C-alpha positions as a Python dict, from the first residue, in 0.01 Angstrom:
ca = {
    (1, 'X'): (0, 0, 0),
    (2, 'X'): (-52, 24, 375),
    (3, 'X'): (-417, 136, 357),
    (4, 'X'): (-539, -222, 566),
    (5, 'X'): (-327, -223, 871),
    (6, 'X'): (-431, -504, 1159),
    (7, 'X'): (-726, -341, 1376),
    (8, 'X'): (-561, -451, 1739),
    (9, 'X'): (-821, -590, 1987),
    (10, 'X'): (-770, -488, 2359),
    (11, 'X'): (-606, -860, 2425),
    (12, 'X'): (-355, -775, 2151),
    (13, 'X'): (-329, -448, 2251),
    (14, 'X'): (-230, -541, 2663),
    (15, 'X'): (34, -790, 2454),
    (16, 'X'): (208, -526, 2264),
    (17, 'X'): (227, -326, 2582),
    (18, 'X'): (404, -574, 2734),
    (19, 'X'): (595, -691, 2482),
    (20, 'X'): (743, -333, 2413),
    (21, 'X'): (968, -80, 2605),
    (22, 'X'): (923, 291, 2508),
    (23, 'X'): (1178, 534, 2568),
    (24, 'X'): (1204, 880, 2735),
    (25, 'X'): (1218, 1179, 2470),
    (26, 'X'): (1555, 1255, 2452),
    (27, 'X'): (1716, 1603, 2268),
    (28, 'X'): (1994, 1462, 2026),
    (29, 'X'): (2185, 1827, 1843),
    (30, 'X'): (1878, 1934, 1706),
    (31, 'X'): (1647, 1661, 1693),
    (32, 'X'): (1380, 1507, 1935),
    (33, 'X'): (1430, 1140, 1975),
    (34, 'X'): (1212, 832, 2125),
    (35, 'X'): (1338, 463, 2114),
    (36, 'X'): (1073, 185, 2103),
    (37, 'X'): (1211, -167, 2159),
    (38, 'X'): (1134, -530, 2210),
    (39, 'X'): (1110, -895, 2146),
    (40, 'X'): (874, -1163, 2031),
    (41, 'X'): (934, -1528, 2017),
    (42, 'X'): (789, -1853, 1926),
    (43, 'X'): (703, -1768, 1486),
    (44, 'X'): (862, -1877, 1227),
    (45, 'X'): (719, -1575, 950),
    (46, 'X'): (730, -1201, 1030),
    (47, 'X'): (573, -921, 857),
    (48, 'X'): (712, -526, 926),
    (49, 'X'): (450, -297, 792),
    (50, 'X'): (538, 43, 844),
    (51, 'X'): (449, 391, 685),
    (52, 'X'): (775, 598, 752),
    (53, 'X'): (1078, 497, 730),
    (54, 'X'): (1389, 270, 649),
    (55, 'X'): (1416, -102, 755),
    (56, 'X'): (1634, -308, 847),
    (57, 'X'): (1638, -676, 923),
    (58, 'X'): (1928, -869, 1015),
    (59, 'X'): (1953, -1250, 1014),
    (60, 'X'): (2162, -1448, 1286),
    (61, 'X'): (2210, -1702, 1531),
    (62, 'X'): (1933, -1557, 1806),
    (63, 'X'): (1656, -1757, 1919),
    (64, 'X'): (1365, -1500, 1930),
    (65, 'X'): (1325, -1196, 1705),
    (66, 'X'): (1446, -842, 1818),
    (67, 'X'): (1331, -518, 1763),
    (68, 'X'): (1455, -120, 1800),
    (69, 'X'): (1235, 161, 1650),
    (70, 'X'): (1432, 459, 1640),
    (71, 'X'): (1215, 737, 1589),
    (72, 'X'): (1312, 1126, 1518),
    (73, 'X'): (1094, 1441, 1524),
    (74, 'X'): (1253, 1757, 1387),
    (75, 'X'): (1029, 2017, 1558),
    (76, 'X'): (1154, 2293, 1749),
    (77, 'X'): (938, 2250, 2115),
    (78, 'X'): (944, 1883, 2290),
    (79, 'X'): (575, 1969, 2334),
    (80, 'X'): (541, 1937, 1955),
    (81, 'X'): (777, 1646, 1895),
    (82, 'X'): (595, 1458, 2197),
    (83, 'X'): (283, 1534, 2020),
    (84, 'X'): (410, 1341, 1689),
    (85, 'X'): (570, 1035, 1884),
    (86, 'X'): (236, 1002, 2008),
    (87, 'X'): (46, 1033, 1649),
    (88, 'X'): (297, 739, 1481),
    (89, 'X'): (149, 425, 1669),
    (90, 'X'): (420, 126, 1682),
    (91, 'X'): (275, -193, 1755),
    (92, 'X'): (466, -564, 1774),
    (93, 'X'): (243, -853, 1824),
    (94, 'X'): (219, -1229, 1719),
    (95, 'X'): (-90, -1342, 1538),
    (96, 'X'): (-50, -1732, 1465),
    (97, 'X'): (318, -1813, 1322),
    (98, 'X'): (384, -1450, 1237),
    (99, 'X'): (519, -1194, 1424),
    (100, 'X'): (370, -851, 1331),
    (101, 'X'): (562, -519, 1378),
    (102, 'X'): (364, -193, 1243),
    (103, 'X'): (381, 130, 1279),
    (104, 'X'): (107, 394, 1145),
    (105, 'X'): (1, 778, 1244),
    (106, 'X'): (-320, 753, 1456),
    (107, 'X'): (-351, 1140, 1275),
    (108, 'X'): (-239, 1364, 1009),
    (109, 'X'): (89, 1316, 856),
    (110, 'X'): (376, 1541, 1021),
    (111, 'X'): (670, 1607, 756),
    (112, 'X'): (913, 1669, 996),
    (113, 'X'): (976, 1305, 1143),
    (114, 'X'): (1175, 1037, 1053),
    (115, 'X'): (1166, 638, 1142),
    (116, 'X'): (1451, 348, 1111),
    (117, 'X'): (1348, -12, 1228),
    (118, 'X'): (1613, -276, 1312),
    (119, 'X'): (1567, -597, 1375),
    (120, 'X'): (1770, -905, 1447),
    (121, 'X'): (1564, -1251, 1406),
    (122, 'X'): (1678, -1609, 1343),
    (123, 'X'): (1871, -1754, 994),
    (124, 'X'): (1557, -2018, 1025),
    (125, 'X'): (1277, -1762, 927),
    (126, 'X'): (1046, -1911, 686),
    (127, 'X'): (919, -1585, 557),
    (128, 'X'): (1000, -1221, 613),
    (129, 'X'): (788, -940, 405),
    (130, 'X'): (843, -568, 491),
    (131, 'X'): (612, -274, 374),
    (132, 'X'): (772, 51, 435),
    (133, 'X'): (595, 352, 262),
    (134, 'X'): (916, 521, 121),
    (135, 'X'): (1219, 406, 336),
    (136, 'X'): (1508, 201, 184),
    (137, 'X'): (1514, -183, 286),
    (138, 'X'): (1789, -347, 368),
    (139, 'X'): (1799, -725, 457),
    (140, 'X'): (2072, -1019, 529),
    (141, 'X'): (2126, -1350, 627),
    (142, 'X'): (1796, -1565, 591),
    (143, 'X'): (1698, -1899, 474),
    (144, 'X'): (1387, -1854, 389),
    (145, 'X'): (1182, -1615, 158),
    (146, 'X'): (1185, -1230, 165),
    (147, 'X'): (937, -992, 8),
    (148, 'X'): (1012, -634, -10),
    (149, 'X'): (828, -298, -101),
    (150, 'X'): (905, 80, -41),
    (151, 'X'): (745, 346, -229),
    (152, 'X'): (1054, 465, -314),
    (153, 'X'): (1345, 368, -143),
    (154, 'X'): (1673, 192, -206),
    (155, 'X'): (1695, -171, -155),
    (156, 'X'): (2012, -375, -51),
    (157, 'X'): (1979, -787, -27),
    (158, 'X'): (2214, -1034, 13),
    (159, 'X'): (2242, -1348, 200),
    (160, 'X'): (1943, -1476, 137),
    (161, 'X'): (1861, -1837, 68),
    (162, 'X'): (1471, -1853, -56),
    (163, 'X'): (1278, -1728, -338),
    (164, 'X'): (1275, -1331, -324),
    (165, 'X'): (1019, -1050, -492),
    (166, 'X'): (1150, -721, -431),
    (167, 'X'): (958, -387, -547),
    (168, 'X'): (1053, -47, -525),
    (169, 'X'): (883, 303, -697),
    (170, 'X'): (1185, 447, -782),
    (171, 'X'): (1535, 329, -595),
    (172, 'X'): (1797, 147, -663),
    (173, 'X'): (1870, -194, -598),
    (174, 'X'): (2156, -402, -469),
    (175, 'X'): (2164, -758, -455),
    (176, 'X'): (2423, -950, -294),
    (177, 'X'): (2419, -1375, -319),
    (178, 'X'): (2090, -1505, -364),
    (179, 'X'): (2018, -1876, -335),
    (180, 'X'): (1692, -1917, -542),
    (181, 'X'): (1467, -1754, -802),
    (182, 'X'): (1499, -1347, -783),
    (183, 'X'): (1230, -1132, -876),
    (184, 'X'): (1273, -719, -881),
    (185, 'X'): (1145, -403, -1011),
    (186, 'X'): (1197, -58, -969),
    (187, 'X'): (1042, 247, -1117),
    (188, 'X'): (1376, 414, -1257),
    (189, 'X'): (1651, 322, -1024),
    (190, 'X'): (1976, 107, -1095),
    (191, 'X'): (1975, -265, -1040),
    (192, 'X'): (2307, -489, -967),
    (193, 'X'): (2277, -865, -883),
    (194, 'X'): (2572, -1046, -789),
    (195, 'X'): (2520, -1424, -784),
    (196, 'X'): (2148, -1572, -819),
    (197, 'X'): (2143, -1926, -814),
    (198, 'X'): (1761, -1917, -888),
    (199, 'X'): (1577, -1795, -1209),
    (200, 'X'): (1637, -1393, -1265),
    (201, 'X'): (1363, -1119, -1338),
    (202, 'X'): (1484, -795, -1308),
    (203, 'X'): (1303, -487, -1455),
    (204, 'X'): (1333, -77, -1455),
    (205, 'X'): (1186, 214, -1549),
    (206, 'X'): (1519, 352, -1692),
    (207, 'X'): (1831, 238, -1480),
    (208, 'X'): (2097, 44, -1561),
    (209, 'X'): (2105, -343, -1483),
    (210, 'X'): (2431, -542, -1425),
    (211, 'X'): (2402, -921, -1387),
    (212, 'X'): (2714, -1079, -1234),
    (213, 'X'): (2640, -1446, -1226),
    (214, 'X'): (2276, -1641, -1322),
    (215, 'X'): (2243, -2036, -1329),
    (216, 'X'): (1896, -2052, -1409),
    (217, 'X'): (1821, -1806, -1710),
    (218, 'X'): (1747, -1442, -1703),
    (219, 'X'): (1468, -1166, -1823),
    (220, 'X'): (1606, -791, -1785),
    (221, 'X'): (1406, -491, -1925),
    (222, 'X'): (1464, -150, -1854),
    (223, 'X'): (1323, 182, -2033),
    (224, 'X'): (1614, 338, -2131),
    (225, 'X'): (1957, 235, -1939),
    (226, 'X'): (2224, 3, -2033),
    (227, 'X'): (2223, -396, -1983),
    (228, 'X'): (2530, -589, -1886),
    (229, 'X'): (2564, -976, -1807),
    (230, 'X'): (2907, -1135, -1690),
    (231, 'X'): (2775, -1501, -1698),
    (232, 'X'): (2431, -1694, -1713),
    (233, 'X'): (2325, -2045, -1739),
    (234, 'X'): (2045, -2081, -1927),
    (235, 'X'): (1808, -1861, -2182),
    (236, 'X'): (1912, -1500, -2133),
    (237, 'X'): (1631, -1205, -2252),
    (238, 'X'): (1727, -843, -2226),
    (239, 'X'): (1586, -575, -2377),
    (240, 'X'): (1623, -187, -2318),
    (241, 'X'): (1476, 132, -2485),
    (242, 'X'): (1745, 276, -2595),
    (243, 'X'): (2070, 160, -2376),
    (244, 'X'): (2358, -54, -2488),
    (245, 'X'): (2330, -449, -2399),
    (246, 'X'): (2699, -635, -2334),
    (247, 'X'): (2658, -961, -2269),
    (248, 'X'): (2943, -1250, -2160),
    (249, 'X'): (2959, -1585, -2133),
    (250, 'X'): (2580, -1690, -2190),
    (251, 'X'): (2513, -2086, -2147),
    (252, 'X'): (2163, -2104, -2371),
    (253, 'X'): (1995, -1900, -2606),
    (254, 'X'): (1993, -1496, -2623),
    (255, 'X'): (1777, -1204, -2698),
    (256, 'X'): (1884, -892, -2718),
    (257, 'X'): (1733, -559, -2842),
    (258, 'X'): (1742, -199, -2812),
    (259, 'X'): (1569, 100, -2960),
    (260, 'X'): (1925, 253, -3013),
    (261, 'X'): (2231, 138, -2874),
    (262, 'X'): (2487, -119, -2981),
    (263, 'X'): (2488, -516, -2881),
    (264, 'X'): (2805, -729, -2817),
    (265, 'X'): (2756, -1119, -2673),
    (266, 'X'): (3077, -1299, -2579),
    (267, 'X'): (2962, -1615, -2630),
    (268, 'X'): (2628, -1836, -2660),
    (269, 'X'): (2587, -2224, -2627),
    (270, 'X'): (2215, -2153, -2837),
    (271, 'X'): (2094, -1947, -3118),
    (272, 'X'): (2083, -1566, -3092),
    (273, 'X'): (1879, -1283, -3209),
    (274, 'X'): (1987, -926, -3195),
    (275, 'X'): (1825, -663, -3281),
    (276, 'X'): (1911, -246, -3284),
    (277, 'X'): (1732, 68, -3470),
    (278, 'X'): (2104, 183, -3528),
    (279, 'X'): (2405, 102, -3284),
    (280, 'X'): (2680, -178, -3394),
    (281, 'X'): (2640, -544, -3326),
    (282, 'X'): (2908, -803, -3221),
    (283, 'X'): (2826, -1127, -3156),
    (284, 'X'): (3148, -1415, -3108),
    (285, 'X'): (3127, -1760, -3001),
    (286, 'X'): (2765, -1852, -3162),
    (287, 'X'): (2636, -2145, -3328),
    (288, 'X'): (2351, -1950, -3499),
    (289, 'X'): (2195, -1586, -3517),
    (290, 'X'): (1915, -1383, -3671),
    (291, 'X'): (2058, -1016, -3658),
    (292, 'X'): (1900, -683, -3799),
    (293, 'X'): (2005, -342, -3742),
    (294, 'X'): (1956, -41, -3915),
    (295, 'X'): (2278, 164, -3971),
    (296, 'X'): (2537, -21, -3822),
    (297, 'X'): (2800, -271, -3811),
    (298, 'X'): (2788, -651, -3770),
    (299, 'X'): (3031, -853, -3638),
    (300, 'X'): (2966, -1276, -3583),
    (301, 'X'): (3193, -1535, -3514),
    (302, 'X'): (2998, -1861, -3588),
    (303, 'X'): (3116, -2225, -3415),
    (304, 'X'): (3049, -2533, -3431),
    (305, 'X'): (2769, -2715, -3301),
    (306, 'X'): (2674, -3062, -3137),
    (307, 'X'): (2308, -2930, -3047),
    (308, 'X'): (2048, -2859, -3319),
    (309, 'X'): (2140, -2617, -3577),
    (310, 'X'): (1942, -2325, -3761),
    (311, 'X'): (1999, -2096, -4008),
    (312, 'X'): (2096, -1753, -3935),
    (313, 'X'): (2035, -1390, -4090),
    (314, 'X'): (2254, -1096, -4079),
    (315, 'X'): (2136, -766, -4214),
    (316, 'X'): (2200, -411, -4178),
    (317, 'X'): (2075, -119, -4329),
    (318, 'X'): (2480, 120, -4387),
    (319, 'X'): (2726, -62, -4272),
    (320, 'X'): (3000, -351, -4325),
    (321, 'X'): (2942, -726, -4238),
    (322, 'X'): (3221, -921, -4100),
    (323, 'X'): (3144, -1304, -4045),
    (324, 'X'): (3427, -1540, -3906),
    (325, 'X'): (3356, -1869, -3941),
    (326, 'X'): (3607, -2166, -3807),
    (327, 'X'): (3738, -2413, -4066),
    (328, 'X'): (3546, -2719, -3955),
    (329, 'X'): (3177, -2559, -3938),
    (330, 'X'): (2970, -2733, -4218),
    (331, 'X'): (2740, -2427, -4373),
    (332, 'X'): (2640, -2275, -4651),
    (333, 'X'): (2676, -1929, -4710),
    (334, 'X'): (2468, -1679, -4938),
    (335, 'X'): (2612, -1338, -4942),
    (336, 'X'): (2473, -991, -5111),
    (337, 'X'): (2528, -639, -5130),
    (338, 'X'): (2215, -422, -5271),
    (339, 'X'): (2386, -103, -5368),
    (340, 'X'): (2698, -210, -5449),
    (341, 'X'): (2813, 92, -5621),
    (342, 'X'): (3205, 140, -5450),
    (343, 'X'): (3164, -195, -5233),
    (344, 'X'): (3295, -533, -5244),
    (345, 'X'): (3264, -924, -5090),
    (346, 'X'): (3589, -1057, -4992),
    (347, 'X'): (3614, -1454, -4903),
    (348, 'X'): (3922, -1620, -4754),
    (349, 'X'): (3712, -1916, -4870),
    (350, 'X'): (3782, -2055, -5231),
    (351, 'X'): (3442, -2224, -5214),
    (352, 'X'): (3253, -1920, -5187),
    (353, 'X'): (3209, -1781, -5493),
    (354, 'X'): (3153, -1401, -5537),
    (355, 'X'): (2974, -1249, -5891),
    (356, 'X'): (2833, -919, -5968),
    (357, 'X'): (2512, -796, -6145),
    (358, 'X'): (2403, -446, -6304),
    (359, 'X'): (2588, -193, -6514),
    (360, 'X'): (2732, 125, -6475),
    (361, 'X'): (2445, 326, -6507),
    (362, 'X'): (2183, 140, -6236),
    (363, 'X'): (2280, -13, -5881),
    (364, 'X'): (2501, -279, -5887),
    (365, 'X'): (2420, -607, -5720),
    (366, 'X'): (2683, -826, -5589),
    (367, 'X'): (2692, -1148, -5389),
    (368, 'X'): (2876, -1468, -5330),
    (369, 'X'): (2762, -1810, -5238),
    (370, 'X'): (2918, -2153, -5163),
    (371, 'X'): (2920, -2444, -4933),
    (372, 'X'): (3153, -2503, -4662),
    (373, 'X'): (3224, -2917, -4534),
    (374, 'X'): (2981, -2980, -4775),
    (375, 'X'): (2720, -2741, -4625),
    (376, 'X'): (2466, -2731, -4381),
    (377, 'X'): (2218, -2431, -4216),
    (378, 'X'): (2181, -2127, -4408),
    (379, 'X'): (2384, -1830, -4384),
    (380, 'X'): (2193, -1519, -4497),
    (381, 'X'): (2444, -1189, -4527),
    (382, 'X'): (2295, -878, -4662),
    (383, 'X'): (2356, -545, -4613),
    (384, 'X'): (2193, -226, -4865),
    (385, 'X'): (2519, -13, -4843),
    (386, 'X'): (2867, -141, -4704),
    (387, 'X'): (3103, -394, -4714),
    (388, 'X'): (3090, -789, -4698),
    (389, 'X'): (3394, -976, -4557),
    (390, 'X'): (3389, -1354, -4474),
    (391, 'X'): (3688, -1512, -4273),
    (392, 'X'): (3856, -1743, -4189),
    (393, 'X'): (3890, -1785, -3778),
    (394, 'X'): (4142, -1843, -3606),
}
């Protein structure tokens, strides 16, 4: 990631030197520590490129932007921690609008040394992009845009007003209030967003992922952890290997699917499709669904609908089918059980009408049909082996 730092000619160099103020090396318990620290001025964009350590950048009502390295060698002798302060070249220059601050070893690659950057700039930045080789990120209170990667670190936004692309190898991240399209990824670690105002892209490896609030549609994948949503405007996609997927108030369409686990959607203003190798599925509040699992459950509440209507599927491989439907919904239902043998339809609608096929010595078919309001969209229900009850909602 960091293999093209800035080569710094002597004119940059003399800048950086003044720019900066290095420390004395300092004995802190049992560490060796050196402080680097500065300002730059005059940029509008500023890019931290580091290979060690955590970073921090802080958003706020200063005029320039202000930096303090704190670095930390763990060897025994000062000779030998003076030795490493020396190897890990810092460097803080401005190159056109953007204010560089980078930091790289000039030799080898001591494992006893740490790094943390701070640094305070304006709310006004344009841009801020960090590179830190495996150090968590943590950044607040910008305007502008903000792209992030560690190798493997933790990442914690919030307070930020432009678009954002975030990236870590395996951390977790934590997302505040975001104020226009959100974009992260992280090898395996946990993701929770809290309000995104912007579209929402959020992907893992195999942590969970918790959505608070979306207003512009969401896509959340993850390899194996669980999905939850409290509330999103617009088309909601989430998919996991094997994790359950709860969503809440959803104001568009919804896809949902897992290798394994069960689905539950609180309510949709567009059509949904679920889909599970196994777990239970409950969907309420919907004005049309295509459902398959394959031992499991189902559970729909169907509304009605002043957008465009489609007809909807419900099938499971074991298990009972309960549809409510409220009395003013015009639809027409088609109902069947496969291997009936010790299982029923029930209807709380007279215009549904239930009948039965086979004899006592093959597999019994039974299903119901009718039209409700004088019909409308298609309501498929079929399950091999289980129950089938239709009712009436409240």
């Amino acid at each position: 990631m960091l293999k093209n730092l800035p080569k710094l000619g002597p004119l940059l160099l003399l800048a950086t030197l003044c720019a900066a103020h290095e420390g004395a090396v300092q004995k802190e318990g049992n560490n060796w520590t050196n402080v680097v620290s500065g300002s730059l001025s005059g940029v509008r964009n500023l890019h931290i490129k580091v290979q060690v350590g955590a970073v921090r950048v802080e958003g706020g009502s200063s005029q320039g932007i202000a930096y303090v390295i704190r670095n930390k060698s763990y060897e025994s002798s000062e000779d030998r921690a003076r030795r490493q302060f020396d190897s890990y070249k810092v460097s803080a220059y401005t190159r056109g609008d953007t204010a560089w601050i980078v930091g790289e070893w000039g030799g080898g690659r001591p494992h006893k040394f740490s790094s943390d950057v701070t640094v305070t700039v304006p709310r006004e930045m344009d841009l801020v992009k960090i590179e830190t080789e495996g150090g968590s990120i943590v950044t607040t209170g910008i305007s502008g845009r903000l792209e992030a990667e560690s190798g493997g670190g933790t990442i914690h936004l919030d307070d930020i007003g432009g678009a954002i692309s975030a990236e870590t190898g395996g951390g977790a991240i934590d997302v505040g209030n975001v104020g226009a399209d959100l974009t992260v990824r992280t090898g395996g670690g946990t993701i929770h967003i809290g309000s995104a105002k912007g579209k929402v892209i959020a992907e893992s490896g195999g942590g969970n992922l918790v959505l608070i609030s979306g207003s512009q549609g969401a896509s959340l994948q993850t390899g194996g952890g669980s999905i939850h949503v409290d509330k999103c405007t617009g088309q909601v996609k989430a998919e996991t290997g094997g994790g359950s997927i709860d969503l809440g108030e959803i104001g568009g369409s919804a896809t949902m699917e897992t290798g394994g686990g069960s689905l539950k959607i609180n309510s949709a203003a567009g059509p949904v499709k679920a889909e599970t190798g196994g777990g239970s599925i409950e969907l309420y509040g919907i004005p049309a669904a295509h459902v398959e699992t394959g031992a499991g459950a189902i559970t729909a509440k169907f509304i009605s609908s002043t957008g465009e209507r489609t007809d909807s599927v419900l099938e499971t491989g074991v298990g009972d089918i309960t549809v409510y439907l409220v009395p003013n919904i015009n639809i027409t239902v088609r109902a069947s059980i496969e291997a009936a043998n010790g299982h029923h339809i029930q209807s709380d609608f007279p215009e549904i009408k239930v009948s039965s096929e086979g004899g006592q010595w093959g597999p019994k078919l039974v299903s119901a049909e009718g039209k409700l309001n004088g019909g409308g969209p298609v309501l498929k229900v079929r399950t091999t082996m289980g129950n089938i009850y239709i009712r009436r909602a409240q």
